[in-house]
Short mmCIF file of C-alpha atoms in Angstrom, two decimals:
data_model
loop_
_atom_site.label_atom_id
_atom_site.label_comp_id
_atom_site.label_asym_id
_atom_site.label_seq_id
_atom_site.Cartn_x
_atom_site.Cartn_y
_atom_site.Cartn_z
CA MET D 266 -29.11 18.27 27.28
CA ILE D 267 -30.63 19.04 23.85
CA PHE D 268 -29.05 21.35 21.29
CA LYS D 269 -31.42 23.88 19.74
CA PRO D 270 -31.68 23.81 15.92
CA HIS D 271 -30.29 27.33 15.49
CA ALA D 272 -27.30 26.47 17.68
CA VAL D 273 -26.65 23.37 15.57
CA ALA D 274 -26.94 25.46 12.40
CA ARG D 275 -24.34 27.91 13.70
CA ALA D 276 -22.01 25.04 14.54
CA CYS D 277 -22.14 23.47 11.06
CA PRO D 278 -19.72 25.85 9.26
CA ILE D 279 -17.14 25.54 12.04
CA VAL D 280 -17.53 21.75 12.15
CA GLY D 281 -17.10 21.62 8.38
CA LEU D 282 -13.97 23.77 8.51
CA VAL D 283 -12.37 21.83 11.37
CA ASP D 284 -13.18 18.38 10.04
CA GLY D 285 -12.45 19.27 6.42
CA ILE D 286 -8.97 20.57 7.19
CA ALA D 287 -8.27 17.66 9.54
CA GLN D 288 -9.35 15.00 7.04
CA ALA D 289 -7.43 16.65 4.22
CA ALA D 290 -4.31 16.65 6.37
CA GLN D 291 -4.79 12.95 7.17
CA ASN D 292 -5.17 11.99 3.52
CA ILE D 293 -2.12 13.97 2.41
CA VAL D 294 0.09 12.70 5.22
CA GLN D 295 -1.11 9.14 4.70
CA GLY D 296 0.25 9.16 1.16
CA PHE D 297 3.55 10.56 2.35
CA SER D 298 3.90 8.09 5.24
CA GLY D 299 3.23 5.17 2.92
CA TRP D 300 5.93 6.36 0.54
CA LEU D 301 8.32 7.00 3.42
CA SER D 302 7.79 3.55 4.94
CA ASP D 303 8.58 1.97 1.55
CA ARG D 304 11.59 4.20 1.02
CA ARG D 305 13.05 3.52 4.46
CA GLN D 306 11.92 -0.11 4.43
CA CYS D 307 10.65 0.21 8.00
CA ARG D 308 7.06 0.58 9.11
CA LYS D 309 7.01 0.31 12.87
CA PRO D 310 8.81 3.58 13.83
CA ILE D 311 6.56 5.62 11.54
CA ALA D 312 3.43 3.95 12.89
CA LEU D 313 4.60 4.54 16.46
CA ALA D 314 5.11 8.24 15.74
CA GLY D 315 1.54 8.43 14.49
CA TYR D 316 0.12 6.70 17.56
CA LEU D 317 2.01 9.02 19.90
CA LEU D 318 1.02 12.18 18.02
CA ALA D 319 -2.67 11.23 18.08
CA ALA D 320 -2.50 10.45 21.81
CA LEU D 321 -0.92 13.83 22.59
CA ALA D 322 -3.63 15.67 20.64
CA LYS D 323 -6.49 14.48 22.87
CA PRO D 324 -5.70 16.55 25.99
CA VAL D 325 -5.22 19.65 23.83
CA ILE D 326 -8.90 19.46 22.83
CA GLY D 327 -9.82 19.43 26.52
CA LEU D 328 -7.67 22.52 27.09
CA ALA D 329 -9.25 24.41 24.19
CA ALA D 330 -11.05 27.65 24.98
CA GLY D 331 -12.18 28.24 21.40
CA TRP D 332 -12.60 26.49 18.08
CA PRO D 333 -9.18 27.53 16.66
CA THR D 334 -7.48 25.45 19.36
CA VAL D 335 -9.83 22.56 18.62
CA LEU D 336 -8.86 22.91 14.96
CA GLY D 337 -5.17 22.71 15.86
CA ALA D 338 -5.66 19.69 18.10
CA ARG D 339 -7.86 17.92 15.58
CA PHE D 340 -5.29 18.68 12.88
CA LEU D 341 -2.57 17.14 15.06
CA ASP D 342 -4.76 14.10 15.77
CA ARG D 343 -5.42 13.47 12.06
CA ILE D 344 -1.75 13.99 11.20
CA GLY D 345 -1.01 11.20 13.68
CA ALA D 346 -3.74 9.00 12.17
CA GLY D 347 -2.34 9.63 8.69
CA PHE D 348 1.18 8.76 9.75
CA ARG D 349 0.20 5.45 11.31
CA SER D 350 -2.39 4.19 8.82
CA ALA D 351 -0.29 3.19 5.79
CA PRO D 352 2.67 1.64 7.66
CA ARG D 353 0.30 -0.16 10.05
CA ASP D 354 -1.62 -1.62 7.12
CA ALA D 355 1.66 -2.61 5.45
CA LEU D 356 2.74 -4.37 8.65
CA LEU D 357 -0.56 -6.22 8.75
CA ALA D 358 -0.49 -7.15 5.06
CA SER D 359 3.05 -8.53 5.33
CA SER D 360 2.00 -10.81 8.19
CA PHE D 361 -0.65 -12.75 6.24
CA SER D 362 -0.93 -14.48 2.88
CA GLU D 363 -3.23 -13.12 0.18
CA ALA D 364 -5.77 -15.88 0.90
CA HIS D 365 -6.30 -14.68 4.50
CA ARG D 366 -5.67 -10.95 4.10
CA GLY D 367 -9.34 -9.99 4.11
CA LYS D 368 -9.93 -11.74 7.44
CA ALA D 369 -6.80 -10.08 8.86
CA PHE D 370 -7.99 -6.60 7.95
CA GLY D 371 -11.51 -7.52 9.05
CA LEU D 372 -10.23 -8.44 12.49
CA GLU D 373 -8.28 -5.18 12.64
CA GLY D 374 -11.47 -3.32 11.72
CA PHE D 375 -13.35 -5.22 14.42
CA GLY D 376 -10.88 -4.09 17.07
CA ASP D 377 -10.85 -0.50 15.82
CA ASN D 378 -14.64 -0.19 15.76
CA LEU D 379 -15.07 -2.07 19.04
CA GLY D 380 -12.91 0.56 20.71
CA ALA D 381 -15.01 3.25 19.04
CA PHE D 382 -18.10 1.53 20.49
CA LEU D 383 -16.80 1.19 24.06
CA GLY D 384 -15.33 4.72 24.14
CA PRO D 385 -18.66 6.58 23.81
CA LEU D 386 -20.28 4.25 26.36
CA LEU D 387 -17.52 5.07 28.82
CA ALA D 388 -18.02 8.76 28.08
CA VAL D 389 -21.76 8.47 28.78
CA LEU D 390 -21.01 6.69 32.06
CA LEU D 391 -18.52 9.34 33.13
CA MET D 392 -20.73 12.28 32.17
CA GLY D 393 -24.05 10.80 33.31
CA ALA D 394 -23.30 8.74 36.40
CA LEU D 395 -20.21 10.54 37.66
CA ALA D 396 -20.95 14.07 36.36
CA VAL D 397 -17.53 14.41 34.75
CA GLU D 398 -17.10 17.54 32.61
CA ILE D 399 -16.68 16.91 28.91
CA ARG D 400 -13.21 18.49 28.81
CA TRP D 401 -12.05 15.83 31.28
CA ILE D 402 -13.23 13.17 28.84
CA PHE D 403 -10.52 14.36 26.46
CA TYR D 404 -7.91 14.31 29.22
CA ILE D 405 -8.88 10.73 30.04
CA ALA D 406 -8.77 9.82 26.31
CA PHE D 407 -5.00 10.30 26.47
CA VAL D 408 -4.72 7.09 28.53
CA PRO D 409 -6.00 4.61 25.91
CA GLY D 410 -4.04 6.51 23.27
CA LEU D 411 -0.87 6.04 25.27
CA LEU D 412 -1.70 2.38 25.91
CA ALA D 413 -2.12 1.85 22.15
CA PHE D 414 1.33 3.36 21.61
CA LEU D 415 2.88 1.12 24.27
CA MET D 416 1.21 -1.99 22.84
CA ALA D 417 2.43 -1.10 19.35
CA LEU D 418 5.95 -1.09 20.77
CA LEU D 419 5.57 -4.84 21.33
CA VAL D 420 4.71 -5.54 17.68
CA GLY D 421 7.50 -7.27 15.78
CA GLU D 422 8.41 -6.20 12.26
CA ARG D 423 9.67 -8.65 9.70
CA PRO D 424 12.83 -7.54 7.90
CA ALA D 425 11.89 -6.05 4.56
CA ALA D 426 13.29 -7.57 1.43
CA ALA D 427 16.57 -6.00 0.49
CA VAL D 428 16.25 -3.35 -2.20
CA ALA D 429 18.77 -1.10 -3.82
CA ALA D 430 18.76 2.41 -2.41
CA LYS D 431 17.55 4.91 -4.99
CA ALA D 432 17.12 8.65 -4.92
CA ARG D 433 13.76 8.49 -6.67
CA ILE D 434 10.72 6.31 -6.39
CA ASP D 435 10.73 3.50 -8.97
CA ILE D 436 7.18 3.93 -10.23
CA GLY D 437 5.44 7.06 -11.40
CA PRO D 438 1.75 7.88 -11.93
CA GLN D 439 2.06 7.16 -15.65
CA GLN D 440 2.94 3.55 -14.83
CA PHE D 441 -0.09 2.85 -12.65
CA PRO D 442 -2.59 0.42 -14.27
CA LYS D 443 -5.96 1.65 -15.55
CA ALA D 444 -7.78 -0.35 -12.89
CA TYR D 445 -5.96 1.65 -10.21
CA TRP D 446 -7.04 4.97 -11.73
CA ALA D 447 -10.64 3.74 -12.00
CA TYR D 448 -10.61 2.79 -8.32
CA LEU D 449 -8.98 6.12 -7.42
CA LEU D 450 -11.72 8.00 -9.28
CA ALA D 451 -14.42 5.97 -7.51
CA THR D 452 -12.79 6.69 -4.16
CA ALA D 453 -12.60 10.42 -4.94
CA LEU D 454 -16.28 10.55 -5.90
CA PHE D 455 -17.21 8.64 -2.76
CA GLY D 456 -15.19 11.06 -0.64
CA LEU D 457 -16.89 14.01 -2.36
CA GLY D 458 -20.33 12.75 -1.39
CA ASN D 459 -19.37 11.37 2.00
CA SER D 460 -19.98 13.59 5.01
CA SER D 461 -18.14 13.53 8.26
CA ASN D 462 -19.64 11.60 11.17
CA ALA D 463 -19.66 14.96 12.93
CA PHE D 464 -22.41 16.15 10.56
CA LEU D 465 -24.45 13.02 11.21
CA ILE D 466 -24.13 13.72 14.93
CA LEU D 467 -25.27 17.32 14.38
CA ARG D 468 -28.20 16.07 12.30
CA THR D 469 -29.19 13.69 15.08
CA GLN D 470 -29.12 16.53 17.61
CA GLU D 471 -30.99 18.82 15.24
CA ILE D 472 -33.99 16.49 15.17
CA GLY D 473 -34.20 16.52 18.96
CA ALA D 474 -31.87 13.89 20.41
CA SER D 475 -30.11 14.65 23.68
CA LEU D 476 -26.34 14.54 24.01
CA VAL D 477 -26.51 11.17 25.80
CA THR D 478 -28.90 9.70 23.21
CA THR D 479 -26.72 10.95 20.37
CA THR D 480 -23.66 9.41 21.98
CA LEU D 481 -25.44 6.07 22.39
CA ILE D 482 -26.55 6.16 18.75
CA TYR D 483 -22.97 6.81 17.69
CA ALA D 484 -21.81 3.91 19.87
CA GLY D 485 -24.39 1.65 18.22
CA PHE D 486 -23.14 2.75 14.80
CA ASN D 487 -19.63 1.65 15.73
CA LEU D 488 -20.90 -1.63 17.20
CA VAL D 489 -22.54 -2.53 13.90
CA ALA D 490 -19.31 -1.68 12.06
CA ALA D 491 -17.35 -3.88 14.46
CA LEU D 492 -19.70 -6.84 14.05
CA VAL D 493 -19.66 -6.58 10.26
CA SER D 494 -15.88 -6.09 9.81
CA TYR D 495 -14.69 -9.68 10.19
CA PRO D 496 -17.51 -11.31 8.17
CA ALA D 497 -16.91 -8.77 5.39
CA GLY D 498 -13.21 -9.64 5.38
CA PHE D 499 -14.03 -13.35 5.31
CA LEU D 500 -16.42 -12.87 2.38
CA SER D 501 -13.81 -10.88 0.48
CA ASP D 502 -11.36 -13.77 0.86
CA ARG D 503 -13.99 -16.25 -0.23
CA PHE D 504 -15.76 -14.43 -3.08
CA GLY D 505 -13.47 -11.54 -4.02
CA ARG D 506 -12.95 -7.96 -2.85
CA LYS D 507 -14.86 -6.12 -5.59
CA GLY D 508 -18.30 -7.59 -4.90
CA VAL D 509 -18.09 -6.91 -1.17
CA LEU D 510 -16.90 -3.36 -1.83
CA LEU D 511 -19.78 -2.67 -4.22
CA LEU D 512 -22.24 -4.05 -1.68
CA SER D 513 -20.85 -1.71 0.97
CA PHE D 514 -21.26 1.28 -1.35
CA GLY D 515 -24.89 0.26 -1.90
CA ILE D 516 -25.58 0.01 1.83
CA PHE D 517 -23.91 3.38 2.39
CA ARG D 518 -26.12 4.98 -0.27
CA ALA D 519 -29.27 3.57 1.33
CA ALA D 520 -28.24 4.85 4.76
CA TYR D 521 -27.72 8.40 3.53
CA ILE D 522 -31.03 8.39 1.67
CA GLY D 523 -32.59 7.45 5.01
CA PHE D 524 -30.91 10.33 6.81
CA ALA D 525 -32.32 12.99 4.47
CA PRO D 526 -36.05 12.72 5.36
CA ALA D 527 -35.48 12.04 9.04
CA ALA D 528 -37.50 14.40 11.22
CA SER D 529 -38.10 14.91 14.90
CA SER D 530 -40.90 12.91 16.45
#
């Protein structure tokens, strides 16, 4: 199956709308969930709620008869991702010392991207070898989502240090250090120039790749991310976070420059 260029062009505005709203929701909720987990001094219940919400969103995409339903399901999925991200990271950070934190997050990134590598391969197998309809792929995706929720139930949470209950957060934006604002500005500029993976997939299809080939390319992309995650974390522990982060921005820039002139063979 190959998507025609004009069909891909028609899909771009809808993809941008769906993914833009979904990612915005994730970013907003992520800030709130981080604050809430600090305020309540508990991370696990909030993370569990996010895992469950994301799992429930998958079958809704399969049920969708039009893009508005996909938008709603994707919105729900990203709300779940936003809810779990900050408390999950806080749980991980509290389990390791500063000297080994990069390796800890690198290993977490390895597992996350390895799942994103195996998932598309399983989808190709189901669609190609077993002729499973794509909507059933989303129904099946509920299973690993539910398993992730059940496994997260087994995670222990260390008691948070006792703090006095206060009605307001202790620190305001005016108290954040200049280095934090500089990093926040860099992150905002990166997000402005960054495109969704969905657009990269559409670009791959636009230059003539079949659905199966595009899926395999996406799987390879996630495999590379998985293989790099732990070494990058190790290097950040050994040589510092800033240098590794700058290197990653440079690699990202080179990759996007390469996407621009790509043409069908």
